[in-house]
Amino acid sequence: MMASSYSAKEEDGHHSGSAGLGGAAIRTRKPDNTAFKQQRLPAWQPILTAGTVLPAFFIIGLIFIPIGIGLYVTSNNIKEFEIDYTGTDMSSPCFNCSQSFSWNSTTPCKCVLFFSLDQPFESNVFMYYGLSNFYQNHRRYVKSRDDSQLNGDQRSLKEPSKECEPYRTNENKPIAPCGAIANSMFNDTLDLFYIDPNGTKTQILLIKKGIAWWTDKHVKFRNPGGSNPNLTAAFIETAKPVNWHKPVYELDIDSENNGFINEDFIVWMRTAALPTFRKLYRIIQKKNNMTPTLPRGSYSLEVTYNYPVRSFEGRKRMILSTISWMGGKNPFLGIAYITVGSICFFLGVVLLFIHHKYGNRNNSSDVPN
Amino acid sequence: FTKLNFSSTVEEERHVRANDRDYNERFSYADNRIKTAKYNVFTFLPINLFEQFQRFANAYFLVLLILQLIPEISSLSWFTTIVPLVLVLAITAVKDATDDYFRHKSDQQVNTRQSQVLIKGKLQNEKWMNVRVGDIIKLENNQFVAADLLLLSSSEPYGLCYIETAELDGETNLKVRQALTVTSDLGDDVAKLADFNGEVICEPPNNKLDKFTGTLYWKDNKYPLDNEKMLLRGCVLRNTEWCFGLVIFAGLQTKLMQNCGRTKFKRTSIDKLMNTLVLWIFGFLICMGIILAIGNTIWEQKVGSNFWEYLQWKELTINVVFSGFLTFWSYVIILNTVVPISLYVSVEVLRLGHSYFINWDRRIYYSLKDTPAEARTTTLNEELGQVEFIFSDKTGTLTQNIMVFNKCSINGKTYGDVYDEFGRKKTPCVDFSFNPLMDRKFRFHDSSLVEAIKLEEPLVQEFFRLLALCHTVMPEERNEGELVYQAPSPDEGALVTAARNFGFVFRSRTPETITLYEMGHAVTYQLLAILDFNNVRKRMSVIVRNPKGQLKLYSKGADTILFDRLDPSNEELMFTTSEHLNEFAGEGLRTLALAYKDLDEDVFDEWMKKLLFASTALENREEKLGALYEEIEQGMMLLGATAIEDKLQEGVPETIACLTLANIKIWVLTGDKLETAMNIGYSCNMLRDDMNEVFIISGHTMLEIHQKMEILLSGLDMEKTELYSSDSVFEETIIAEYALIINGHSLAHALEADLEQILVDVACLCKTVICCRVTPLQKALVVELIKRHKRAVTLAIGDGANDVSMINTAHIGVGISGQEGMQAVLASDYSFAQFRYLQRLLLVHGRWSYYRMCNFLCYFFYKNFAFTLVHFWYGFLCGFSAQTVYDQWFITLFNIVYTSLPVLAMGLFDQDVNEQYSLRYPNLYRPGQLNQLFNKRKFFTCTLQGVCTSFILFFIPYGAFLTAVRDDGAHISDQQAFAVTIATTLVIVVSVQIGLDTNYWTAVNHFFIWGSLAVYFAILFAMHSDGIFTIFPNQFPFIGTARNSLNQKFVWLVILLTTVVCIMPMVAVRFIKADLYPTQTDKVRLLQQTSRRQGPQEQNLRRVRRTSSRRSAYAFAHQQGYGELITSGKNMKVPTSSTSTYPLSSPARGTSLVKNSVRIARC
């Protein structure tokens, strides 16, 4: 569209001069007449006018508000239950465990918490553990791992990366898995019991597979020695992380969930972005359509209290949640959408007002020369 | 080489012995090789790298690189810095290498020119670079002088030779050099020359072009040497068949090269601003580092110490302050991207692109001379959009330096109108074929004058006879009929050529005679006296005796002067002629009045005696002569008047008018006279009749000038305050128009420290300033003055070597190319063939460059801040541990791959207003002059925008990720998913922002913007793929993150929300600005859009009408003293065999020369 208004008058004047004299063979230094070189490339030239800007604001407002409402409603429909079992309070059943515990003790400390659900959880329920004030995103913590070791590389198994210091070797044996992340793996055991109105306790089946990303489980983490089921042999000549109670090849009895590909381990190794985080612990599958996954009623949570957080004023939580198409309960996003949509709409109105009241609608006619 | 340089610095006296290379070699003078190239193949890499690391930014990144190798503080992998650094270094190195290659080529070309050198008694052809000090070389006519030579002998009598020094000082008239008599006797005898063993002791090399002192010792005699015996490198030998010279200075030690020196490296104001800003950013970076380091210390104290159970860092248990110190460096490393490494290289790429656009522009290509415009410096483009002052040379720049005999008035009748009374064009050209001696280039449009000649009207004949006799031109006739005139001024040449074509051919002259061919017949006049021109008299006359024995005085001069000395009987004719003169002047022509007088024999004899007496007077000779001249130039009869057109370059008045509208002040600095300069001022519309006043300052003492300017200033100030008080808004438009004309003499005083402030004040209140009779140095001083006092961008434009100093001094130097001299072009930053192209260069290319550069910089800083400061916010949530938010590969590639091309495309192609509108509305140029598009405030605005963007970029995903899980229940709030989300949002936000900033979406912009996004996702998925992880598990730990996070609707909702929140406020602000306070550009853009919708309209071009009715005064651009040279016969050839073709053979000329020496003394 630009090219059309381009006038070639002046050029022709010059051209006839040289063409008349020159003839065919003379090569001139005259620049080529291409749209690119003459900066005449056809182009779209948008301008921010009232006709484009105001509708944009209204449209964004009109789209965002429904999205926000939808998100908010979805989020509100999600059932979520959260219980803090850190045991900092004297009255808490886990108070004793939290007081007496350190990494080195060998006898497990158990505590039981009772709680009740006011509403039944209908669909699949996901059980998370949440930690607060735990800086899994600290740089020196984050880099303290060896990804090739975790990928089953034999050389890295024997000779872990320097990044793992000071959790690289123990008693001259390489630590597997090395590094601070692995060393501080969450090792509380959580068991959930349903208590009938008549008082009988039934343990709820917690599924521990399928809690990690598929890519992590199948690509990023691999046991050394390939498909060799004998993990003990594969991890021979390595030491367990100092804080662990048992070596990596005894994390589970199921060989599909043992060693580096233990899903609890994988989940832990995916470091959280923020100091307060939750990680998926177990899944409670819906049995059938007739009964809710977790009916209303009383429950007890039995904690094998291994993980000390008192020193850094951390908190431990257990969370039960259902999910929707947009994930878990997340009121922030819905509210944010509604807010932004409303502001956009409001801004649109304000701009429209300003434009009509003060806008320079005839500003094209008074261009001074 | 170093030894040579060393010796040259301490050289106090130069000893040169002719034909003795062994002797001269002892002093190790520079040879004649010129070397402007910086590198050779081997030294390129080390020297170039060394130079590059001297740049602050590069050195900074080198330091960063070293820091990153320290494991304690390394927060980023080494490759994040080295990849961009190597890329930047490589691009710059390639550019430097190409530049140097071209310098090598041009050096080679000059060094291999051929010259004839006398070696071992024989003349041999040698390359210039092999010429040594002490060699004797032979030059032929029209050859360039190869080195600074002492003239030994020449083909002309008395060892004279003529040179043109246009390359050196820009003066096109010929200069005479004369050899010592002893050496001129050597002639062209090679044997004698080979035996010549004189020794020259002279001054060491220096750059003074007009001074040389030395002594020649030869055969136990001492001969003083001065500049009159020197031929300097760069001159051209003219009108001299051959000459021999002894090389005194060679190569880099010649005066020409010493004058060139290293041209100053020019920097644009944006460059300087950029450096300041980079330093500020650096300071800002340090501040952030300190804040975060303090944060780290506190965190380690309060939180980290409790956390040691998980992070058992031995060294940290020692000291939290030390940890803070280490964190400081770690943050310096990860926040390094606020100091944009690719900034400099991108800016250079842009400027190079803009330069190419200038080179490629067909509309500043001049087809007649086949010269395209050339951006010789590629670093100044955006400054073209900020010019406030233009300093222009006159001759050759505004004018073509061609004088054309255009019109005349003879005995009350005008000839030469191109249009007849009905407005039709007359016959295109008069046919002069009746005249075998005509000049073919001469054009005249009025055949009635030829008819009048053919009818032998006596007054018309007398008119042309006068033109053919009354002048100081030298004829040269190589072959029969092939006449060439050597005129001391182009005006005179034009007049004599006109007479020649109308059948009064000036053919030859001796000191005592002038031979004309009048309508084919040879007529010889006896030349009795030349009453030479000077500035006071403003006229010249000759007294001749025609073959009939009549005595005649012919006079030409300024009308006002001549009219006072006419016979009273001429009153009526004077009246009509005066009207004609007004008419001519109105067309901007340079006029002269012509008159004659029949002299009485007795009166003349009487007068001649008095003249002889006066010319021997010891006191007040000048005045006495003047009085005598005055006495005889009385009662003359008016013949008519001539009108000469000092041809302007095409389109000069229009260009000046347009540039004036763009608020650019144009000053003319010329070596020409006041009258000529004013004349041109009027004809280019710089001076107009409707101006309130034209001030002329020409005083001789400092006091005089001071007073004059004080008076002017107080007068102007009063006007100004009145205007201000009435309405300051219209100050610009209705300020009264004044013009200032100042001559070189006054300028010399005015430029002194006490007066310069007043000069600047006065000059800047005037619309037009013309400085005449200024030396090259003064030109530079004037430019320097404005640079110092006004802090404005200056542009100097000129064509000759006398403009070099001003071209070098100004911020931007423009040379007019396509002419003979190349000095100005070589010194210039831009060159093109016609003055009028300046309009396009400034208003289109300059404006665009400035606009693009500013937008580019704003965006660049915005982008880097938005990108980097996310780490700062993250610092508060990760224990100030210098953990990066993004993937390291993203940090490496963000600036050089993901976001570099769209902004480059914008910087190269963007056009806010197209070229037609840029030219039609020159006041669109204003923002550049006011520096509005990029300044410190703008910088703050765009960095603030960057900071806000980074804040939003971090905290919206933060809020969303606090409790987020995937739609399959798995967690997603891990670091890698968070990184991918923020990075993707960032890339989208900056792409949308560049889309908003781009006003001109060409296919390339589309390609780059969409392409960059596509490339981002392609690289993202490739780097997070299984394949690359299995190969390098440690380098690509992000495996699968892209897949697992970008398949979540939730993540996309976060991206959408963040993008809208980042962009929409900006849109609203811009819209409000354009709607409520539209700038000129906004208005024109809107206009452009509406007119494009309505379809293209033919716009009539602005035409400038000249409305001057000013009578131009005496227009001799001509020097005093040529009359003397002619009557002395010094500049005439000795009779050679060619004399026989002369109609007048003068076997006794030798003696007459001797006789004439009496007359020499007299004049």
PDB file of N, CA and C in Angstrom, chain A residues 2 5-6 11 29 31 38-39 41 44-45 128 137 139-140 148 166 184 213 215 220 270-271 273 308 311-312 323 328 330 337 355 363 369, chain B residues 306 309-310 312 316 360 362-363 367 370 852 874 877 881 911 914 916 920 960 965 967 969 973-976 1000-1001 1034 1037 1044 1053 1075 1086 1092:
ATOM      1  N   MET A   2       2.095   1.093   0.460  1.00  0.00           N
ATOM      2  CA  MET A   2       2.952   2.268   0.425  1.00  0.00           C
ATOM      3  C   MET A   2       3.474   2.516  -0.982  1.00  0.00           C
ATOM      4  N   SER A   5       1.738   4.975  -3.478  1.00  0.00           N
ATOM      5  CA  SER A   5       1.774   6.423  -3.407  1.00  0.00           C
ATOM      6  C   SER A   5       3.161   6.981  -3.715  1.00  0.00           C
ATOM      7  N   TYR A   6       4.027   6.135  -4.022  1.00  0.00           N
ATOM      8  CA  TYR A   6       5.393   6.560  -4.277  1.00  0.00           C
ATOM      9  C   TYR A   6       5.494   7.205  -5.652  1.00  0.00           C
ATOM     10  N   GLU A  11      13.015  10.676 -10.150  1.00  0.00           N
ATOM     11  CA  GLU A  11      13.957   9.683 -10.643  1.00  0.00           C
ATOM     12  C   GLU A  11      14.014   9.619 -12.161  1.00  0.00           C
ATOM     13  N   ARG A  29      26.785   3.422 -11.345  1.00  0.00           N
ATOM     14  CA  ARG A  29      26.780   3.115  -9.921  1.00  0.00           C
ATOM     15  C   ARG A  29      25.429   3.430  -9.313  1.00  0.00           C
ATOM     16  N   PRO A  31      22.094   3.094  -7.687  1.00  0.00           N
ATOM     17  CA  PRO A  31      21.582   2.012  -6.836  1.00  0.00           C
ATOM     18  C   PRO A  31      20.373   1.321  -7.471  1.00  0.00           C
ATOM     19  N   GLN A  38      15.171   0.876  -1.465  1.00  0.00           N
ATOM     20  CA  GLN A  38      14.596   2.213  -1.435  1.00  0.00           C
ATOM     21  C   GLN A  38      13.674   2.400  -0.237  1.00  0.00           C
ATOM     22  N   GLN A  39      13.672   1.459   0.663  1.00  0.00           N
ATOM     23  CA  GLN A  39      12.860   1.518   1.886  1.00  0.00           C
ATOM     24  C   GLN A  39      11.389   1.731   1.576  1.00  0.00           C
ATOM     25  N   LEU A  41       9.332  -1.053   1.223  1.00  0.00           N
ATOM     26  CA  LEU A  41       8.688  -2.348   1.402  1.00  0.00           C
ATOM     27  C   LEU A  41       7.236  -2.128   1.784  1.00  0.00           C
ATOM     28  N   TRP A  44       2.305  -2.812   6.834  1.00  0.00           N
ATOM     29  CA  TRP A  44       1.079  -2.540   7.578  1.00  0.00           C
ATOM     30  C   TRP A  44       1.441  -1.515   8.643  1.00  0.00           C
ATOM     31  N   GLN A  45       0.689  -0.422   8.704  1.00  0.00           N
ATOM     32  CA  GLN A  45       1.047   0.634   9.635  1.00  0.00           C
ATOM     33  C   GLN A  45      -0.075   0.889  10.628  1.00  0.00           C
ATOM     34  N   TYR A 128      -1.366 -34.689  49.810  1.00  0.00           N
ATOM     35  CA  TYR A 128      -0.102 -33.970  49.686  1.00  0.00           C
ATOM     36  C   TYR A 128       0.528 -33.818  51.042  1.00  0.00           C
ATOM     37  N   ASN A 137      14.600 -23.847  47.318  1.00  0.00           N
ATOM     38  CA  ASN A 137      15.060 -23.098  46.145  1.00  0.00           C
ATOM     39  C   ASN A 137      16.360 -22.362  46.410  1.00  0.00           C
ATOM     40  N   ARG A 139      20.095 -21.589  46.246  1.00  0.00           N
ATOM     41  CA  ARG A 139      20.978 -21.950  45.129  1.00  0.00           C
ATOM     42  C   ARG A 139      21.901 -23.117  45.469  1.00  0.00           C
ATOM     43  N   ARG A 140      22.516 -23.041  46.623  1.00  0.00           N
ATOM     44  CA  ARG A 140      23.476 -24.105  46.938  1.00  0.00           C
ATOM     45  C   ARG A 140      22.770 -25.428  47.184  1.00  0.00           C
ATOM     46  N   SER A 148      23.500 -36.919  36.189  1.00  0.00           N
ATOM     47  CA  SER A 148      23.900 -38.129  35.438  1.00  0.00           C
ATOM     48  C   SER A 148      23.945 -39.334  36.360  1.00  0.00           C
ATOM     49  N   PRO A 166      28.873 -31.013  50.483  1.00  0.00           N
ATOM     50  CA  PRO A 166      29.673 -32.002  51.216  1.00  0.00           C
ATOM     51  C   PRO A 166      28.986 -33.368  51.319  1.00  0.00           C
ATOM     52  N   SER A 184      18.246 -34.675  52.243  1.00  0.00           N
ATOM     53  CA  SER A 184      17.192 -34.141  53.102  1.00  0.00           C
ATOM     54  C   SER A 184      15.811 -34.617  52.680  1.00  0.00           C
ATOM     55  N   TRP A 213       6.021 -37.151  37.530  1.00  0.00           N
ATOM     56  CA  TRP A 213       5.838 -36.923  36.092  1.00  0.00           C
ATOM     57  C   TRP A 213       6.334 -38.129  35.322  1.00  0.00           C
ATOM     58  N   THR A 215       7.837 -38.222  32.509  1.00  0.00           N
ATOM     59  CA  THR A 215       9.200 -38.029  31.967  1.00  0.00           C
ATOM     60  C   THR A 215      10.255 -38.231  33.033  1.00  0.00           C
ATOM     61  N   LYS A 220      14.280 -39.264  33.048  1.00  0.00           N
ATOM     62  CA  LYS A 220      15.273 -38.511  33.800  1.00  0.00           C
ATOM     63  C   LYS A 220      15.927 -39.371  34.882  1.00  0.00           C
ATOM     64  N   ARG A 270      12.360 -33.051  42.597  1.00  0.00           N
ATOM     65  CA  ARG A 270      11.900 -31.911  41.792  1.00  0.00           C
ATOM     66  C   ARG A 270      11.688 -30.747  42.757  1.00  0.00           C
ATOM     67  N   THR A 271      12.712 -29.912  42.834  1.00  0.00           N
ATOM     68  CA  THR A 271      12.740 -28.907  43.894  1.00  0.00           C
ATOM     69  C   THR A 271      11.670 -27.849  43.687  1.00  0.00           C
ATOM     70  N   ALA A 273       9.705 -24.239  43.811  1.00  0.00           N
ATOM     71  CA  ALA A 273      10.141 -22.905  43.435  1.00  0.00           C
ATOM     72  C   ALA A 273      10.097 -21.953  44.611  1.00  0.00           C
ATOM     73  N   PRO A 308      12.603 -33.713  60.863  1.00  0.00           N
ATOM     74  CA  PRO A 308      12.646 -32.603  61.818  1.00  0.00           C
ATOM     75  C   PRO A 308      12.537 -31.247  61.111  1.00  0.00           C
ATOM     76  N   SER A 311      13.926 -26.961  63.903  1.00  0.00           N
ATOM     77  CA  SER A 311      15.122 -26.122  63.956  1.00  0.00           C
ATOM     78  C   SER A 311      14.970 -24.869  63.096  1.00  0.00           C
ATOM     79  N   PHE A 312      14.287 -24.986  61.982  1.00  0.00           N
ATOM     80  CA  PHE A 312      14.168 -23.796  61.126  1.00  0.00           C
ATOM     81  C   PHE A 312      12.751 -23.235  61.126  1.00  0.00           C
ATOM     82  N   ILE A 323      -9.391 -32.494  42.483  1.00  0.00           N
ATOM     83  CA  ILE A 323      -8.888 -31.585  41.451  1.00  0.00           C
ATOM     84  C   ILE A 323      -9.942 -31.351  40.390  1.00  0.00           C
ATOM     85  N   GLY A 328      -5.641 -27.904  41.220  1.00  0.00           N
ATOM     86  CA  GLY A 328      -6.187 -27.871  42.569  1.00  0.00           C
ATOM     87  C   GLY A 328      -6.856 -26.561  42.900  1.00  0.00           C
ATOM     88  N   ASN A 330      -7.377 -23.031  43.730  1.00  0.00           N
ATOM     89  CA  ASN A 330      -6.492 -21.901  43.448  1.00  0.00           C
ATOM     90  C   ASN A 330      -7.314 -20.641  43.291  1.00  0.00           C
ATOM     91  N   TYR A 337      -8.322 -12.759  37.602  1.00  0.00           N
ATOM     92  CA  TYR A 337      -8.988 -12.563  36.309  1.00  0.00           C
ATOM     93  C   TYR A 337     -10.153 -11.606  36.437  1.00  0.00           C
ATOM     94  N   HIS A 355     -11.872  10.417  25.873  1.00  0.00           N
ATOM     95  CA  HIS A 355     -11.767  10.633  24.433  1.00  0.00           C
ATOM     96  C   HIS A 355     -12.896  11.534  23.934  1.00  0.00           C
ATOM     97  N   ASN A 363      -7.830  16.394  15.025  1.00  0.00           N
ATOM     98  CA  ASN A 363      -6.414  16.758  15.069  1.00  0.00           C
ATOM     99  C   ASN A 363      -5.685  16.573  13.739  1.00  0.00           C
ATOM    100  N   ASN A 369       2.478  23.513   8.877  1.00  0.00           N
ATOM    101  CA  ASN A 369       3.474  23.075   7.910  1.00  0.00           C
ATOM    102  C   ASN A 369       4.877  23.434   8.354  1.00  0.00           C
TER     103      ASN A 369
ATOM    104  N   ASN B 306      19.549 -21.592  60.925  1.00  0.00           N
ATOM    105  CA  ASN B 306      18.725 -22.691  61.413  1.00  0.00           C
ATOM    106  C   ASN B 306      18.597 -23.811  60.391  1.00  0.00           C
ATOM    107  N   GLU B 309      21.065 -27.538  59.063  1.00  0.00           N
ATOM    108  CA  GLU B 309      20.902 -28.955  59.192  1.00  0.00           C
ATOM    109  C   GLU B 309      20.770 -29.614  57.819  1.00  0.00           C
ATOM    110  N   TYR B 310      20.145 -28.868  56.923  1.00  0.00           N
ATOM    111  CA  TYR B 310      19.983 -29.404  55.567  1.00  0.00           C
ATOM    112  C   TYR B 310      21.108 -28.997  54.637  1.00  0.00           C
ATOM    113  N   GLN B 312      24.733 -28.275  54.992  1.00  0.00           N
ATOM    114  CA  GLN B 312      25.895 -28.185  55.880  1.00  0.00           C
ATOM    115  C   GLN B 312      27.089 -27.603  55.148  1.00  0.00           C
ATOM    116  N   LEU B 316      30.296 -21.552  55.468  1.00  0.00           N
ATOM    117  CA  LEU B 316      29.295 -20.586  55.887  1.00  0.00           C
ATOM    118  C   LEU B 316      29.147 -20.546  57.394  1.00  0.00           C
ATOM    119  N   TRP B 360      22.186   3.363  -0.790  1.00  0.00           N
ATOM    120  CA  TRP B 360      21.322   2.762  -1.794  1.00  0.00           C
ATOM    121  C   TRP B 360      20.249   3.701  -2.323  1.00  0.00           C
ATOM    122  N   ARG B 362      18.257   5.998  -4.305  1.00  0.00           N
ATOM    123  CA  ARG B 362      18.349   6.496  -5.678  1.00  0.00           C
ATOM    124  C   ARG B 362      18.072   7.979  -5.764  1.00  0.00           C
ATOM    125  N   ARG B 363      17.378   8.495  -4.810  1.00  0.00           N
ATOM    126  CA  ARG B 363      17.025   9.900  -4.954  1.00  0.00           C
ATOM    127  C   ARG B 363      18.097  10.837  -4.429  1.00  0.00           C
ATOM    128  N   SER B 367      22.856  11.369 -11.403  1.00  0.00           N
ATOM    129  CA  SER B 367      23.153  10.545 -12.576  1.00  0.00           C
ATOM    130  C   SER B 367      24.136  11.226 -13.534  1.00  0.00           C
ATOM    131  N   ASP B 370      27.221  10.297 -12.190  1.00  0.00           N
ATOM    132  CA  ASP B 370      27.200   8.905 -11.755  1.00  0.00           C
ATOM    133  C   ASP B 370      27.736   8.760 -10.330  1.00  0.00           C
ATOM    134  N   ARG B 852      14.509   5.691  14.785  1.00  0.00           N
ATOM    135  CA  ARG B 852      14.705   4.250  14.958  1.00  0.00           C
ATOM    136  C   ARG B 852      15.659   3.954  16.098  1.00  0.00           C
ATOM    137  N   TYR B 874      12.990 -12.536  42.923  1.00  0.00           N
ATOM    138  CA  TYR B 874      13.100 -13.917  43.368  1.00  0.00           C
ATOM    139  C   TYR B 874      14.049 -14.032  44.550  1.00  0.00           C
ATOM    140  N   LEU B 877      12.680 -14.486  47.904  1.00  0.00           N
ATOM    141  CA  LEU B 877      11.996 -15.726  48.230  1.00  0.00           C
ATOM    142  C   LEU B 877      12.914 -16.935  48.207  1.00  0.00           C
ATOM    143  N   SER B 881      19.941 -16.197  47.650  1.00  0.00           N
ATOM    144  CA  SER B 881      21.027 -17.131  47.392  1.00  0.00           C
ATOM    145  C   SER B 881      21.528 -17.044  45.964  1.00  0.00           C
ATOM    146  N   GLN B 911       9.269   3.094  10.147  1.00  0.00           N
ATOM    147  CA  GLN B 911       9.020   4.446   9.650  1.00  0.00           C
ATOM    148  C   GLN B 911       7.775   4.938  10.358  1.00  0.00           C
ATOM    149  N   ASN B 914       6.076   8.406   6.491  1.00  0.00           N
ATOM    150  CA  ASN B 914       6.818   8.026   5.294  1.00  0.00           C
ATOM    151  C   ASN B 914       7.597   9.201   4.715  1.00  0.00           C
ATOM    152  N   GLN B 916       7.552  11.008   1.974  1.00  0.00           N
ATOM    153  CA  GLN B 916       6.889  12.195   1.429  1.00  0.00           C
ATOM    154  C   GLN B 916       6.435  13.126   2.538  1.00  0.00           C
ATOM    155  N   ARG B 920       7.371  16.867   3.504  1.00  0.00           N
ATOM    156  CA  ARG B 920       6.327  17.879   3.394  1.00  0.00           C
ATOM    157  C   ARG B 920       6.153  18.632   4.709  1.00  0.00           C
ATOM    158  N   ALA B 960      -0.052 -17.411  41.526  1.00  0.00           N
ATOM    159  CA  ALA B 960      -0.744 -18.547  40.937  1.00  0.00           C
ATOM    160  C   ALA B 960      -0.093 -19.871  41.322  1.00  0.00           C
ATOM    161  N   VAL B 965      -1.497 -27.182  41.531  1.00  0.00           N
ATOM    162  CA  VAL B 965      -1.116 -28.544  41.149  1.00  0.00           C
ATOM    163  C   VAL B 965      -1.626 -28.780  39.742  1.00  0.00           C
ATOM    164  N   ASP B 967      -3.462 -30.759  36.512  1.00  0.00           N
ATOM    165  CA  ASP B 967      -4.815 -31.306  36.398  1.00  0.00           C
ATOM    166  C   ASP B 967      -4.829 -32.817  36.614  1.00  0.00           C
ATOM    167  N   GLY B 969      -3.231 -33.893  39.357  1.00  0.00           N
ATOM    168  CA  GLY B 969      -2.929 -33.946  40.772  1.00  0.00           C
ATOM    169  C   GLY B 969      -1.468 -33.824  41.103  1.00  0.00           C
ATOM    170  N   SER B 973       4.335 -26.706  41.061  1.00  0.00           N
ATOM    171  CA  SER B 973       4.970 -25.479  41.559  1.00  0.00           C
ATOM    172  C   SER B 973       6.447 -25.709  41.814  1.00  0.00           C
ATOM    173  N   ASP B 974       7.084 -26.490  40.956  1.00  0.00           N
ATOM    174  CA  ASP B 974       8.512 -26.684  41.133  1.00  0.00           C
ATOM    175  C   ASP B 974       9.245 -25.637  40.324  1.00  0.00           C
ATOM    176  N   GLN B 975      10.538 -25.552  40.622  1.00  0.00           N
ATOM    177  CA  GLN B 975      11.332 -24.510  40.025  1.00  0.00           C
ATOM    178  C   GLN B 975      11.339 -24.515  38.512  1.00  0.00           C
ATOM    179  N   GLN B 976      11.408 -25.691  37.923  1.00  0.00           N
ATOM    180  CA  GLN B 976      11.559 -25.750  36.477  1.00  0.00           C
ATOM    181  C   GLN B 976      10.286 -25.326  35.774  1.00  0.00           C
ATOM    182  N   TYR B1000       5.731   0.088  11.475  1.00  0.00           N
ATOM    183  CA  TYR B1000       5.807  -0.172  10.053  1.00  0.00           C
ATOM    184  C   TYR B1000       6.107  -1.657   9.883  1.00  0.00           C
ATOM    185  N   TRP B1001       5.054  -2.437   9.769  1.00  0.00           N
ATOM    186  CA  TRP B1001       5.213  -3.888   9.738  1.00  0.00           C
ATOM    187  C   TRP B1001       5.481  -4.370   8.332  1.00  0.00           C
ATOM    188  N   ASN B1034      23.874 -33.587  32.318  1.00  0.00           N
ATOM    189  CA  ASN B1034      24.157 -32.525  33.284  1.00  0.00           C
ATOM    190  C   ASN B1034      23.845 -31.137  32.770  1.00  0.00           C
ATOM    191  N   PRO B1037      19.078 -30.276  32.412  1.00  0.00           N
ATOM    192  CA  PRO B1037      18.287 -30.955  33.445  1.00  0.00           C
ATOM    193  C   PRO B1037      16.795 -30.649  33.343  1.00  0.00           C
ATOM    194  N   ASN B1044       5.390 -30.909  30.311  1.00  0.00           N
ATOM    195  CA  ASN B1044       4.534 -31.092  31.465  1.00  0.00           C
ATOM    196  C   ASN B1044       3.904 -29.813  31.970  1.00  0.00           C
ATOM    197  N   LEU B1053      -3.351 -19.867  31.229  1.00  0.00           N
ATOM    198  CA  LEU B1053      -4.157 -18.789  31.814  1.00  0.00           C
ATOM    199  C   LEU B1053      -3.267 -17.794  32.560  1.00  0.00           C
ATOM    200  N   ASP B1075      -4.035  10.855  22.210  1.00  0.00           N
ATOM    201  CA  ASP B1075      -5.366  11.410  22.055  1.00  0.00           C
ATOM    202  C   ASP B1075      -5.445  12.819  22.631  1.00  0.00           C
ATOM    203  N   LEU B1086      -1.674  10.307  11.527  1.00  0.00           N
ATOM    204  CA  LEU B1086      -3.109  10.178  11.351  1.00  0.00           C
ATOM    205  C   LEU B1086      -3.517  10.688   9.970  1.00  0.00           C
ATOM    206  N   ARG B1092      -4.171   7.924   2.972  1.00  0.00           N
ATOM    207  CA  ARG B1092      -3.919   6.675   2.277  1.00  0.00           C
ATOM    208  C   ARG B1092      -5.227   5.952   2.010  1.00  0.00           C
TER     209      ARG B1092
END
